[in-house]
mmCIF file with all atom_site columns, C-alpha atoms in Angstrom:
data_model
loop_
_atom_site.group_PDB
_atom_site.id
_atom_site.type_symbol
_atom_site.label_atom_id
_atom_site.label_alt_id
_atom_site.label_comp_id
_atom_site.label_asym_id
_atom_site.label_entity_id
_atom_site.label_seq_id
_atom_site.pdbx_PDB_ins_code
_atom_site.Cartn_x
_atom_site.Cartn_y
_atom_site.Cartn_z
_atom_site.occupancy
_atom_site.B_iso_or_equiv
_atom_site.pdbx_formal_charge
_atom_site.auth_seq_id
_atom_site.auth_comp_id
_atom_site.auth_asym_id
_atom_site.auth_atom_id
_atom_site.pdbx_PDB_model_num
ATOM 1   C CA . MET A 1 1   ? -14.690 -12.982 10.196  1.00 36.00 ? 85  MET A CA 1
ATOM 2   C CA . HIS A 1 2   ? -13.993 -14.572 6.201   1.00 34.00 ? 86  HIS A CA 1
ATOM 3   C CA . VAL A 1 3   ? -10.177 -15.254 5.685   1.00 36.00 ? 87  VAL A CA 1
ATOM 4   C CA . ALA A 1 4   ? -9.628  -16.149 2.184   1.00 38.00 ? 88  ALA A CA 1
ATOM 5   C CA . THR A 1 5   ? -6.099  -17.577 3.532   1.00 37.00 ? 89  THR A CA 1
ATOM 6   C CA . LYS A 1 6   ? -4.541  -20.637 4.085   1.00 34.00 ? 90  LYS A CA 1
ATOM 7   C CA . CYS A 1 7   ? -3.651  -19.243 7.410   1.00 38.00 ? 91  CYS A CA 1
ATOM 8   C CA . SER A 1 8   ? -6.267  -18.779 10.099  1.00 34.00 ? 92  SER A CA 1
ATOM 9   C CA . VAL A 1 9   ? -6.941  -15.612 11.550  1.00 36.00 ? 93  VAL A CA 1
ATOM 10  C CA . ASN A 1 10  ? -7.231  -14.546 15.702  1.00 37.00 ? 94  ASN A CA 1
ATOM 11  C CA . ALA A 1 11  ? -9.565  -11.876 14.549  1.00 37.00 ? 95  ALA A CA 1
ATOM 12  C CA . ASN A 1 12  ? -9.903  -10.899 17.995  1.00 36.00 ? 96  ASN A CA 1
ATOM 13  C CA . VAL A 1 13  ? -9.540  -6.859  19.036  1.00 35.00 ? 97  VAL A CA 1
ATOM 14  C CA . GLU A 1 14  ? -6.664  -5.804  21.810  1.00 36.00 ? 98  GLU A CA 1
ATOM 15  C CA . ARG A 1 15  ? -6.974  -2.773  23.674  1.00 36.00 ? 99  ARG A CA 1
ATOM 16  C CA . GLY A 1 16  ? -3.570  -2.378  25.398  1.00 37.00 ? 100 GLY A CA 1
ATOM 17  C CA . ALA A 1 17  ? -2.541  0.114   28.152  1.00 35.00 ? 101 ALA A CA 1
ATOM 18  C CA . LYS A 1 18  ? -1.779  2.541   26.077  1.00 36.00 ? 102 LYS A CA 1
ATOM 19  C CA . GLY A 1 19  ? -4.974  1.844   23.897  1.00 37.00 ? 103 GLY A CA 1
ATOM 20  C CA . VAL A 1 20  ? -3.604  0.749   20.814  1.00 40.00 ? 104 VAL A CA 1
ATOM 21  C CA . VAL A 1 21  ? -6.301  -1.518  18.934  1.00 41.00 ? 105 VAL A CA 1
ATOM 22  C CA . ALA A 1 22  ? -5.197  -4.005  16.242  1.00 42.00 ? 106 ALA A CA 1
ATOM 23  C CA . ASN A 1 23  ? -6.080  -6.847  14.234  1.00 46.00 ? 107 ASN A CA 1
ATOM 24  C CA . ARG A 1 24  ? -4.118  -9.593  16.014  1.00 40.00 ? 108 ARG A CA 1
ATOM 25  C CA . ARG A 1 25  ? -2.177  -12.220 13.591  1.00 41.00 ? 109 ARG A CA 1
ATOM 26  C CA . ASN A 1 26  ? -1.390  -15.965 14.811  1.00 42.00 ? 110 ASN A CA 1
ATOM 27  C CA . PRO A 1 27  ? 1.928   -17.227 14.390  1.00 41.00 ? 111 PRO A CA 1
ATOM 28  C CA . ALA A 1 28  ? 0.384   -19.063 10.604  1.00 42.00 ? 112 ALA A CA 1
ATOM 29  C CA . LYS A 1 29  ? -0.783  -15.786 9.379   1.00 42.00 ? 113 LYS A CA 1
ATOM 30  C CA . SER A 1 30  ? 2.565   -14.272 10.296  1.00 43.00 ? 114 SER A CA 1
ATOM 31  C CA . CYS A 1 31  ? 4.786   -16.783 8.343   1.00 44.00 ? 115 CYS A CA 1
ATOM 32  C CA . ARG A 1 32  ? 2.955   -15.178 4.729   1.00 46.00 ? 116 ARG A CA 1
ATOM 33  C CA . THR A 1 33  ? 3.089   -11.147 6.104   1.00 46.00 ? 117 THR A CA 1
ATOM 34  C CA . ASP A 1 34  ? 6.912   -11.486 7.715   1.00 50.00 ? 118 ASP A CA 1
ATOM 35  C CA . ASN A 1 35  ? 8.329   -13.316 5.067   1.00 50.00 ? 119 ASN A CA 1
ATOM 36  C CA . ALA A 1 36  ? 6.779   -10.610 2.931   1.00 50.00 ? 120 ALA A CA 1
ATOM 37  C CA . LEU A 1 37  ? 8.002   -7.754  4.601   1.00 50.00 ? 121 LEU A CA 1
ATOM 38  C CA . ARG A 1 38  ? 11.366  -9.568  4.893   1.00 49.00 ? 122 ARG A CA 1
ATOM 39  C CA . ALA A 1 39  ? 11.543  -9.650  1.222   1.00 50.00 ? 123 ALA A CA 1
ATOM 40  C CA . VAL A 1 40  ? 10.963  -6.175  0.636   1.00 47.00 ? 124 VAL A CA 1
ATOM 41  C CA . ARG A 1 41  ? 13.610  -5.125  3.219   1.00 51.00 ? 125 ARG A CA 1
ATOM 42  C CA . VAL A 1 42  ? 16.119  -7.192  1.556   1.00 46.00 ? 126 VAL A CA 1
ATOM 43  C CA . ASP A 1 43  ? 15.135  -5.293  -1.996  1.00 49.00 ? 127 ASP A CA 1
ATOM 44  C CA . ARG A 1 44  ? 15.648  -1.928  -0.546  1.00 50.00 ? 128 ARG A CA 1
ATOM 45  C CA . GLN A 1 45  ? 18.936  -3.041  1.512   1.00 50.00 ? 129 GLN A CA 1
ATOM 46  C CA . CYS A 1 46  ? 20.138  -4.389  -2.205  1.00 44.00 ? 130 CYS A CA 1
ATOM 47  C CA . ALA A 1 47  ? 19.669  -1.416  -4.345  1.00 46.00 ? 131 ALA A CA 1
ATOM 48  C CA . SER A 1 48  ? 21.433  0.919   -1.606  1.00 45.00 ? 132 SER A CA 1
ATOM 49  C CA . GLU A 1 49  ? 24.617  -1.240  -1.691  1.00 47.00 ? 133 GLU A CA 1
ATOM 50  C CA . GLY A 1 50  ? 24.622  -0.776  -5.382  1.00 49.00 ? 134 GLY A CA 1
ATOM 51  C CA . ARG A 1 51  ? 23.745  -4.792  -6.114  1.00 46.00 ? 135 ARG A CA 1
ATOM 52  C CA . PRO A 1 52  ? 23.928  -4.388  -10.401 1.00 41.00 ? 136 PRO A CA 1
ATOM 53  C CA . ASP A 1 53  ? 21.663  -7.128  -10.515 1.00 43.00 ? 137 ASP A CA 1
ATOM 54  C CA . GLU A 1 54  ? 19.012  -5.556  -7.874  1.00 41.00 ? 138 GLU A CA 1
ATOM 55  C CA . LEU A 1 55  ? 19.493  -2.157  -9.201  1.00 37.00 ? 139 LEU A CA 1
ATOM 56  C CA . HIS A 1 56  ? 18.764  -3.627  -12.563 1.00 38.00 ? 140 HIS A CA 1
ATOM 57  C CA . ARG A 1 57  ? 15.396  -5.087  -11.792 1.00 41.00 ? 141 ARG A CA 1
ATOM 58  C CA . ARG A 1 58  ? 14.663  -2.461  -9.029  1.00 40.00 ? 142 ARG A CA 1
ATOM 59  C CA . GLY A 1 59  ? 15.540  0.762   -10.344 1.00 41.00 ? 143 GLY A CA 1
ATOM 60  C CA . GLY A 1 60  ? 18.854  2.444   -9.394  1.00 42.00 ? 144 GLY A CA 1
ATOM 61  C CA . SER A 1 61  ? 19.040  5.986   -9.585  1.00 42.00 ? 145 SER A CA 1
ATOM 62  C CA . GLY A 1 62  ? 20.152  6.449   -13.181 1.00 43.00 ? 146 GLY A CA 1
ATOM 63  C CA . VAL A 1 63  ? 17.260  4.337   -14.078 1.00 41.00 ? 147 VAL A CA 1
ATOM 64  C CA . ALA A 1 64  ? 15.158  6.622   -12.080 1.00 44.00 ? 148 ALA A CA 1
ATOM 65  C CA . THR A 1 65  ? 16.491  9.635   -14.203 1.00 42.00 ? 149 THR A CA 1
ATOM 66  C CA . PHE A 1 66  ? 16.172  8.280   -17.314 1.00 42.00 ? 150 PHE A CA 1
ATOM 67  C CA . LEU A 1 67  ? 12.591  6.716   -16.891 1.00 43.00 ? 151 LEU A CA 1
ATOM 68  C CA . ALA A 1 68  ? 11.702  9.942   -15.530 1.00 45.00 ? 152 ALA A CA 1
ATOM 69  C CA . THR A 1 69  ? 12.804  11.748  -18.990 1.00 44.00 ? 153 THR A CA 1
ATOM 70  C CA . CYS A 1 70  ? 10.732  9.270   -20.772 1.00 43.00 ? 154 CYS A CA 1
ATOM 71  C CA . VAL A 1 71  ? 7.820   9.919   -18.651 1.00 45.00 ? 155 VAL A CA 1
ATOM 72  C CA . ALA A 1 72  ? 7.900   13.649  -18.749 1.00 45.00 ? 156 ALA A CA 1
ATOM 73  C CA . SER A 1 73  ? 8.543   13.424  -23.285 1.00 43.00 ? 157 SER A CA 1
ATOM 74  C CA . ALA A 1 74  ? 5.811   11.040  -23.459 1.00 44.00 ? 158 ALA A CA 1
ATOM 75  C CA . THR A 1 75  ? 2.923   13.441  -21.597 1.00 43.00 ? 159 THR A CA 1
ATOM 76  C CA . LEU A 1 76  ? 4.129   16.253  -23.264 1.00 42.00 ? 160 LEU A CA 1
ATOM 77  C CA . LEU A 1 77  ? 3.896   14.393  -26.998 1.00 43.00 ? 161 LEU A CA 1
ATOM 78  C CA . GLY A 1 78  ? 0.329   12.651  -25.540 1.00 45.00 ? 162 GLY A CA 1
ATOM 79  C CA . ALA A 1 79  ? 1.838   9.600   -25.574 1.00 43.00 ? 163 ALA A CA 1
ATOM 80  C CA . PRO A 1 80  ? 0.053   6.185   -23.605 1.00 42.00 ? 164 PRO A CA 1
ATOM 81  C CA . LEU A 1 81  ? 1.838   5.518   -20.366 1.00 51.00 ? 165 LEU A CA 1
ATOM 82  C CA . ASP A 1 82  ? 3.451   2.661   -20.009 1.00 51.00 ? 166 ASP A CA 1
ATOM 83  C CA . ALA A 1 83  ? 2.668   2.359   -16.303 1.00 50.00 ? 167 ALA A CA 1
ATOM 84  C CA . SER A 1 84  ? 4.606   -0.990  -15.607 1.00 44.00 ? 168 SER A CA 1
ATOM 85  C CA . ALA A 1 85  ? 7.693   1.114   -16.390 1.00 43.00 ? 169 ALA A CA 1
ATOM 86  C CA . VAL A 1 86  ? 7.122   3.640   -13.892 1.00 49.00 ? 170 VAL A CA 1
ATOM 87  C CA . VAL A 1 87  ? 9.477   2.545   -10.915 1.00 47.00 ? 171 VAL A CA 1
ATOM 88  C CA . GLY A 1 88  ? 10.528  4.829   -8.098  1.00 44.00 ? 172 GLY A CA 1
ATOM 89  C CA . GLY A 1 89  ? 13.032  3.730   -5.573  1.00 43.00 ? 173 GLY A CA 1
ATOM 90  C CA . LYS A 1 90  ? 14.900  5.952   -2.857  1.00 43.00 ? 174 LYS A CA 1
ATOM 91  C CA . GLY A 1 91  ? 15.460  9.588   -3.567  1.00 40.00 ? 175 GLY A CA 1
ATOM 92  C CA . ASN A 1 92  ? 12.993  9.721   -6.193  1.00 50.00 ? 176 ASN A CA 1
ATOM 93  C CA . ALA A 1 93  ? 10.803  12.345  -5.103  1.00 50.00 ? 177 ALA A CA 1
ATOM 94  C CA . SER A 1 94  ? 11.074  14.304  -8.626  1.00 51.00 ? 178 SER A CA 1
ATOM 95  C CA . THR A 1 95  ? 10.018  11.423  -10.403 1.00 65.00 ? 179 THR A CA 1
ATOM 96  C CA . PRO A 1 96  ? 6.754   12.872  -12.181 1.00 71.00 ? 180 PRO A CA 1
ATOM 97  C CA . LEU A 1 97  ? 3.951   10.820  -11.165 1.00 93.00 ? 181 LEU A CA 1
ATOM 98  C CA . SER A 1 98  ? 1.315   13.094  -10.113 1.00 95.00 ? 182 SER A CA 1
ATOM 99  C CA . GLY A 1 99  ? -1.796  13.049  -11.880 1.00 96.00 ? 183 GLY A CA 1
ATOM 100 C CA . LEU A 1 100 ? -0.758  9.836   -13.778 1.00 96.00 ? 184 LEU A CA 1
ATOM 101 C CA . ASP A 1 101 ? -3.316  6.737   -15.037 1.00 97.00 ? 185 ASP A CA 1
ATOM 102 C CA . LEU A 1 102 ? -1.585  3.418   -13.803 1.00 97.00 ? 186 LEU A CA 1
ATOM 103 C CA . SER A 1 103 ? -4.836  1.841   -13.507 1.00 98.00 ? 187 SER A CA 1
ATOM 104 C CA . ASN A 1 104 ? -5.587  -1.946  -14.643 1.00 98.00 ? 188 ASN A CA 1
ATOM 105 C CA . GLN A 1 105 ? -2.129  -2.946  -14.373 1.00 98.00 ? 189 GLN A CA 1
ATOM 106 C CA . ASP A 1 106 ? 0.703   -5.242  -12.722 1.00 98.00 ? 190 ASP A CA 1
ATOM 107 C CA . LEU A 1 107 ? 2.940   -2.930  -10.435 1.00 98.00 ? 191 LEU A CA 1
ATOM 108 C CA . ARG A 1 108 ? 4.195   -5.620  -8.106  1.00 96.00 ? 192 ARG A CA 1
ATOM 109 C CA . ASN A 1 109 ? 7.835   -4.729  -9.093  1.00 94.00 ? 193 ASN A CA 1
ATOM 110 C CA . ASN A 1 110 ? 7.207   -0.785  -8.618  1.00 95.00 ? 194 ASN A CA 1
ATOM 111 C CA . ASP A 1 111 ? 8.565   1.015   -5.466  1.00 95.00 ? 195 ASP A CA 1
ATOM 112 C CA . TYR A 1 112 ? 6.822   4.625   -4.742  1.00 96.00 ? 196 TYR A CA 1
ATOM 113 C CA . THR A 1 113 ? 9.036   4.566   -1.824  1.00 95.00 ? 197 THR A CA 1
ATOM 114 C CA . LYS A 1 114 ? 9.056   8.922   -1.283  1.00 94.00 ? 198 LYS A CA 1
ATOM 115 C CA . SER A 1 115 ? 7.287   9.691   -4.827  1.00 95.00 ? 199 SER A CA 1
ATOM 116 C CA . VAL A 1 116 ? 4.832   12.099  -5.108  1.00 95.00 ? 200 VAL A CA 1
ATOM 117 C CA . LEU A 1 117 ? 1.930   10.806  -6.482  1.00 97.00 ? 201 LEU A CA 1
ATOM 118 C CA . LYS A 1 118 ? -1.210  13.602  -5.998  1.00 96.00 ? 202 LYS A CA 1
ATOM 119 C CA . GLN A 1 119 ? -4.036  12.345  -7.656  1.00 97.00 ? 203 GLN A CA 1
ATOM 120 C CA . THR A 1 120 ? -2.634  9.478   -8.792  1.00 98.00 ? 204 THR A CA 1
ATOM 121 C CA . LYS A 1 121 ? -4.920  6.970   -10.285 1.00 98.00 ? 205 LYS A CA 1
ATOM 122 C CA . PHE A 1 122 ? -4.360  2.963   -9.223  1.00 98.00 ? 206 PHE A CA 1
ATOM 123 C CA . ASP A 1 123 ? -7.845  2.244   -9.670  1.00 98.00 ? 207 ASP A CA 1
ATOM 124 C CA . GLY A 1 124 ? -7.972  -1.908  -9.890  1.00 98.00 ? 208 GLY A CA 1
ATOM 125 C CA . SER A 1 125 ? -4.222  -2.103  -10.063 1.00 98.00 ? 209 SER A CA 1
ATOM 126 C CA . ASN A 1 126 ? -1.838  -5.276  -8.191  1.00 98.00 ? 210 ASN A CA 1
ATOM 127 C CA . LEU A 1 127 ? 0.062   -3.423  -5.726  1.00 98.00 ? 211 LEU A CA 1
ATOM 128 C CA . THR A 1 128 ? 0.953   -6.573  -3.694  1.00 98.00 ? 212 THR A CA 1
ATOM 129 C CA . GLY A 1 129 ? 3.481   -5.906  -1.490  1.00 98.00 ? 213 GLY A CA 1
ATOM 130 C CA . VAL A 1 130 ? 4.761   -2.460  -2.975  1.00 98.00 ? 214 VAL A CA 1
ATOM 131 C CA . SER A 1 131 ? 6.006   0.040   -1.377  1.00 97.00 ? 215 SER A CA 1
ATOM 132 C CA . PHE A 1 132 ? 4.254   3.816   -0.644  1.00 97.00 ? 216 PHE A CA 1
ATOM 133 C CA . PHE A 1 133 ? 6.660   4.134   2.334   1.00 96.00 ? 217 PHE A CA 1
ATOM 134 C CA . ALA A 1 134 ? 6.572   7.880   3.321   1.00 95.00 ? 218 ALA A CA 1
ATOM 135 C CA . CYS A 1 135 ? 4.969   9.339   -0.154  1.00 96.00 ? 219 CYS A CA 1
ATOM 136 C CA . PHE A 1 136 ? 2.999   12.027  -1.028  1.00 95.00 ? 220 PHE A CA 1
ATOM 137 C CA . ALA A 1 137 ? -0.651  10.531  -2.082  1.00 97.00 ? 221 ALA A CA 1
ATOM 138 C CA . LYS A 1 138 ? -3.392  13.178  -0.994  1.00 97.00 ? 222 LYS A CA 1
ATOM 139 C CA . GLY A 1 139 ? -6.092  12.356  -3.366  1.00 98.00 ? 223 GLY A CA 1
ATOM 140 C CA . ALA A 1 140 ? -4.860  8.979   -5.027  1.00 98.00 ? 224 ALA A CA 1
ATOM 141 C CA . THR A 1 141 ? -7.750  6.952   -6.183  1.00 98.00 ? 225 THR A CA 1
ATOM 142 C CA . PHE A 1 142 ? -7.013  2.739   -5.283  1.00 98.00 ? 226 PHE A CA 1
ATOM 143 C CA . GLN A 1 143 ? -10.374 1.642   -6.549  1.00 98.00 ? 227 GLN A CA 1
ATOM 144 C CA . GLY A 1 144 ? -10.742 -2.171  -6.380  1.00 98.00 ? 228 GLY A CA 1
ATOM 145 C CA . ALA A 1 145 ? -6.611  -2.126  -6.166  1.00 98.00 ? 229 ALA A CA 1
ATOM 146 C CA . ASN A 1 146 ? -5.010  -5.118  -4.631  1.00 98.00 ? 230 ASN A CA 1
ATOM 147 C CA . LEU A 1 147 ? -2.513  -3.044  -1.520  1.00 98.00 ? 231 LEU A CA 1
ATOM 148 C CA . SER A 1 148 ? -2.230  -6.374  0.258   1.00 98.00 ? 232 SER A CA 1
ATOM 149 C CA . LEU A 1 149 ? 0.886   -6.695  2.456   1.00 98.00 ? 233 LEU A CA 1
ATOM 150 C CA . ALA A 1 150 ? 1.837   -3.038  1.074   1.00 98.00 ? 234 ALA A CA 1
ATOM 151 C CA . ASP A 1 151 ? 3.828   -0.882  2.790   1.00 98.00 ? 235 ASP A CA 1
ATOM 152 C CA . LEU A 1 152 ? 1.880   2.625   3.436   1.00 98.00 ? 236 LEU A CA 1
ATOM 153 C CA . GLU A 1 153 ? 3.627   3.726   6.462   1.00 98.00 ? 237 GLU A CA 1
ATOM 154 C CA . GLN A 1 154 ? 4.217   7.353   6.729   1.00 97.00 ? 238 GLN A CA 1
ATOM 155 C CA . GLY A 1 155 ? 2.486   7.903   3.766   1.00 97.00 ? 239 GLY A CA 1
ATOM 156 C CA . ASP A 1 156 ? 0.041   10.649  3.252   1.00 97.00 ? 240 ASP A CA 1
ATOM 157 C CA . PHE A 1 157 ? -2.735  9.163   1.671   1.00 98.00 ? 241 PHE A CA 1
ATOM 158 C CA . GLU A 1 158 ? -5.419  12.672  2.549   1.00 98.00 ? 242 GLU A CA 1
ATOM 159 C CA . GLY A 1 159 ? -8.878  12.517  0.806   1.00 98.00 ? 243 GLY A CA 1
ATOM 160 C CA . ALA A 1 160 ? -7.347  9.193   -0.673  1.00 98.00 ? 244 ALA A CA 1
ATOM 161 C CA . ASN A 1 161 ? -10.198 7.045   -1.900  1.00 98.00 ? 245 ASN A CA 1
ATOM 162 C CA . PHE A 1 162 ? -9.725  3.412   -1.080  1.00 98.00 ? 246 PHE A CA 1
ATOM 163 C CA . THR A 1 163 ? -13.218 2.364   -2.101  1.00 98.00 ? 247 THR A CA 1
ATOM 164 C CA . ASN A 1 164 ? -13.436 -1.639  -2.693  1.00 98.00 ? 248 ASN A CA 1
ATOM 165 C CA . ALA A 1 165 ? -9.568  -2.143  -2.250  1.00 98.00 ? 249 ALA A CA 1
ATOM 166 C CA . VAL A 1 166 ? -8.043  -4.942  -0.796  1.00 98.00 ? 250 VAL A CA 1
ATOM 167 C CA . LEU A 1 167 ? -5.035  -3.750  1.973   1.00 98.00 ? 251 LEU A CA 1
ATOM 168 C CA . GLU A 1 168 ? -4.848  -7.047  4.016   1.00 98.00 ? 252 GLU A CA 1
ATOM 169 C CA . GLY A 1 169 ? -1.593  -7.236  5.896   1.00 98.00 ? 253 GLY A CA 1
ATOM 170 C CA . ALA A 1 170 ? -0.692  -3.533  4.597   1.00 98.00 ? 254 ALA A CA 1
ATOM 171 C CA . PHE A 1 171 ? 1.689   -2.162  7.015   1.00 98.00 ? 255 PHE A CA 1
ATOM 172 C CA . VAL A 1 172 ? 0.343   1.907   7.916   1.00 97.00 ? 256 VAL A CA 1
ATOM 173 C CA . ASN A 1 173 ? 2.252   2.762   10.887  1.00 96.00 ? 257 ASN A CA 1
ATOM 174 C CA . ALA A 1 174 ? 2.138   6.957   11.084  1.00 96.00 ? 258 ALA A CA 1
ATOM 175 C CA . ALA A 1 175 ? 0.149   6.815   7.505   1.00 97.00 ? 259 ALA A CA 1
ATOM 176 C CA . ASN A 1 176 ? -2.590  9.932   6.920   1.00 97.00 ? 260 ASN A CA 1
ATOM 177 C CA . PHE A 1 177 ? -5.663  8.909   6.478   1.00 98.00 ? 261 PHE A CA 1
ATOM 178 C CA . THR A 1 178 ? -7.423  12.063  7.175   1.00 97.00 ? 262 THR A CA 1
ATOM 179 C CA . GLY A 1 179 ? -11.136 11.739  5.230   1.00 97.00 ? 263 GLY A CA 1
ATOM 180 C CA . ILE A 1 180 ? -10.440 8.805   3.051   1.00 98.00 ? 264 ILE A CA 1
ATOM 181 C CA . GLU A 1 181 ? -12.820 7.272   0.860   1.00 98.00 ? 265 GLU A CA 1
ATOM 182 C CA . LEU A 1 182 ? -12.988 3.257   2.772   1.00 98.00 ? 266 LEU A CA 1
ATOM 183 C CA . GLU A 1 183 ? -16.559 1.551   1.550   1.00 98.00 ? 267 GLU A CA 1
ATOM 184 C CA . GLY A 1 184 ? -16.265 -1.850  0.808   1.00 98.00 ? 268 GLY A CA 1
ATOM 185 C CA . SER A 1 185 ? -12.385 -2.173  1.749   1.00 98.00 ? 269 SER A CA 1
ATOM 186 C CA . ASP A 1 186 ? -10.737 -4.633  3.328   1.00 98.00 ? 270 ASP A CA 1
ATOM 187 C CA . TRP A 1 187 ? -8.941  -4.355  6.547   1.00 98.00 ? 271 TRP A CA 1
ATOM 188 C CA . THR A 1 188 ? -8.002  -7.142  8.097   1.00 98.00 ? 272 THR A CA 1
ATOM 189 C CA . ASP A 1 189 ? -4.959  -8.124  9.911   1.00 97.00 ? 273 ASP A CA 1
ATOM 190 C CA . VAL A 1 190 ? -3.880  -4.362  9.524   1.00 97.00 ? 274 VAL A CA 1
ATOM 191 C CA . VAL A 1 191 ? -2.618  -2.948  12.536  1.00 96.00 ? 275 VAL A CA 1
ATOM 192 C CA . LEU A 1 192 ? -4.006  0.701   13.360  1.00 95.00 ? 276 LEU A CA 1
ATOM 193 C CA . ARG A 1 193 ? -2.935  3.375   16.153  1.00 94.00 ? 277 ARG A CA 1
ATOM 194 C CA . LYS A 1 194 ? -6.760  3.804   18.315  1.00 94.00 ? 278 LYS A CA 1
ATOM 195 C CA . ASP A 1 195 ? -7.096  6.769   16.967  1.00 95.00 ? 279 ASP A CA 1
ATOM 196 C CA . VAL A 1 196 ? -6.989  6.361   13.261  1.00 95.00 ? 280 VAL A CA 1
ATOM 197 C CA . TYR A 1 197 ? -9.362  3.000   13.972  1.00 96.00 ? 281 TYR A CA 1
ATOM 198 C CA . GLN A 1 198 ? -11.510 5.181   15.483  1.00 96.00 ? 282 GLN A CA 1
ATOM 199 C CA . GLN A 1 199 ? -11.263 7.398   12.955  1.00 96.00 ? 283 GLN A CA 1
ATOM 200 C CA . LEU A 1 200 ? -11.717 4.668   10.483  1.00 97.00 ? 284 LEU A CA 1
ATOM 201 C CA . CYS A 1 201 ? -14.859 3.408   11.741  1.00 97.00 ? 285 CYS A CA 1
ATOM 202 C CA . ALA A 1 202 ? -16.817 6.237   12.437  1.00 96.00 ? 286 ALA A CA 1
ATOM 203 C CA . VAL A 1 203 ? -17.073 6.194   8.489   1.00 96.00 ? 287 VAL A CA 1
ATOM 204 C CA . ALA A 1 204 ? -16.791 2.550   7.167   1.00 97.00 ? 288 ALA A CA 1
ATOM 205 C CA . SER A 1 205 ? -19.548 0.422   5.363   1.00 97.00 ? 289 SER A CA 1
ATOM 206 C CA . GLY A 1 206 ? -19.749 -1.929  2.754   1.00 98.00 ? 290 GLY A CA 1
ATOM 207 C CA . THR A 1 207 ? -18.722 -5.283  2.043   1.00 98.00 ? 291 THR A CA 1
ATOM 208 C CA . ASN A 1 208 ? -15.378 -6.127  -0.603  1.00 98.00 ? 292 ASN A CA 1
ATOM 209 C CA . PRO A 1 209 ? -16.540 -6.928  -3.609  1.00 98.00 ? 293 PRO A CA 1
ATOM 210 C CA . THR A 1 210 ? -13.379 -9.401  -4.193  1.00 97.00 ? 294 THR A CA 1
ATOM 211 C CA . THR A 1 211 ? -12.709 -10.983 -0.863  1.00 98.00 ? 295 THR A CA 1
ATOM 212 C CA . GLY A 1 212 ? -16.805 -10.604 0.675   1.00 98.00 ? 296 GLY A CA 1
ATOM 213 C CA . VAL A 1 213 ? -15.511 -9.418  3.809   1.00 98.00 ? 297 VAL A CA 1
ATOM 214 C CA . ASP A 1 214 ? -18.054 -6.285  5.619   1.00 98.00 ? 298 ASP A CA 1
ATOM 215 C CA . THR A 1 215 ? -15.179 -3.625  6.083   1.00 98.00 ? 299 THR A CA 1
ATOM 216 C CA . ARG A 1 216 ? -16.247 -3.064  9.475   1.00 98.00 ? 300 ARG A CA 1
ATOM 217 C CA . ASP A 1 217 ? -15.849 -6.423  10.572  1.00 97.00 ? 301 ASP A CA 1
ATOM 218 C CA . SER A 1 218 ? -12.333 -6.568  8.724   1.00 98.00 ? 302 SER A CA 1
ATOM 219 C CA . LEU A 1 219 ? -11.797 -3.503  11.060  1.00 97.00 ? 303 LEU A CA 1
ATOM 220 C CA . SER A 1 220 ? -13.214 -5.346  14.281  1.00 95.00 ? 304 SER A CA 1
ATOM 221 C CA . CYS A 1 221 ? -15.639 -2.231  14.592  1.00 96.00 ? 305 CYS A CA 1
ATOM 222 C CA . GLY A 1 222 ? -17.659 -2.717  17.310  1.00 81.00 ? 306 GLY A CA 1
#
């Protein structure tokens, strides 16, 4: 397996007693993934505790409400949307993000936790480490997007398009990937349940144009 990182990877597939299939990370690889996840969790904790500096950076409830109003006004007036200003956060399910075009932008400082993202376009955007925890993203598109270390846990991505996306080290526990398009996507170091692994391998094909990794190899498909 090709790995474009400084940490080595153990790409062996392990099938445990409960039938879990995973691309297991070795300790060296964990150095990057665990630290990134810890940083995401710290940001969420700071926001919930109301620390002004972190709330300003991540977007508190008042900021989210203000942004929601601005986004709605810009949409009605036909003005171009500055996607870098669209910041989610806890309790942001009402933020009007469905159907918006957030493509080809650096969105690493954004948080889409529990956001409604139906048919939203993230094509070609940098979403490294971004949280999509428990989001509703049916039909969303992530073609060529960088989702490395992103938190997709418990998200609903039914019918989403991940063609040529990089999901290296992403967290996907309990995410719904029913009917997704994944040709050319890179799933290196993504831990999957056996049923999801079988579901993705049944349609996996292509090679990622960014990392050069074969999609089936990244999933360790047999």
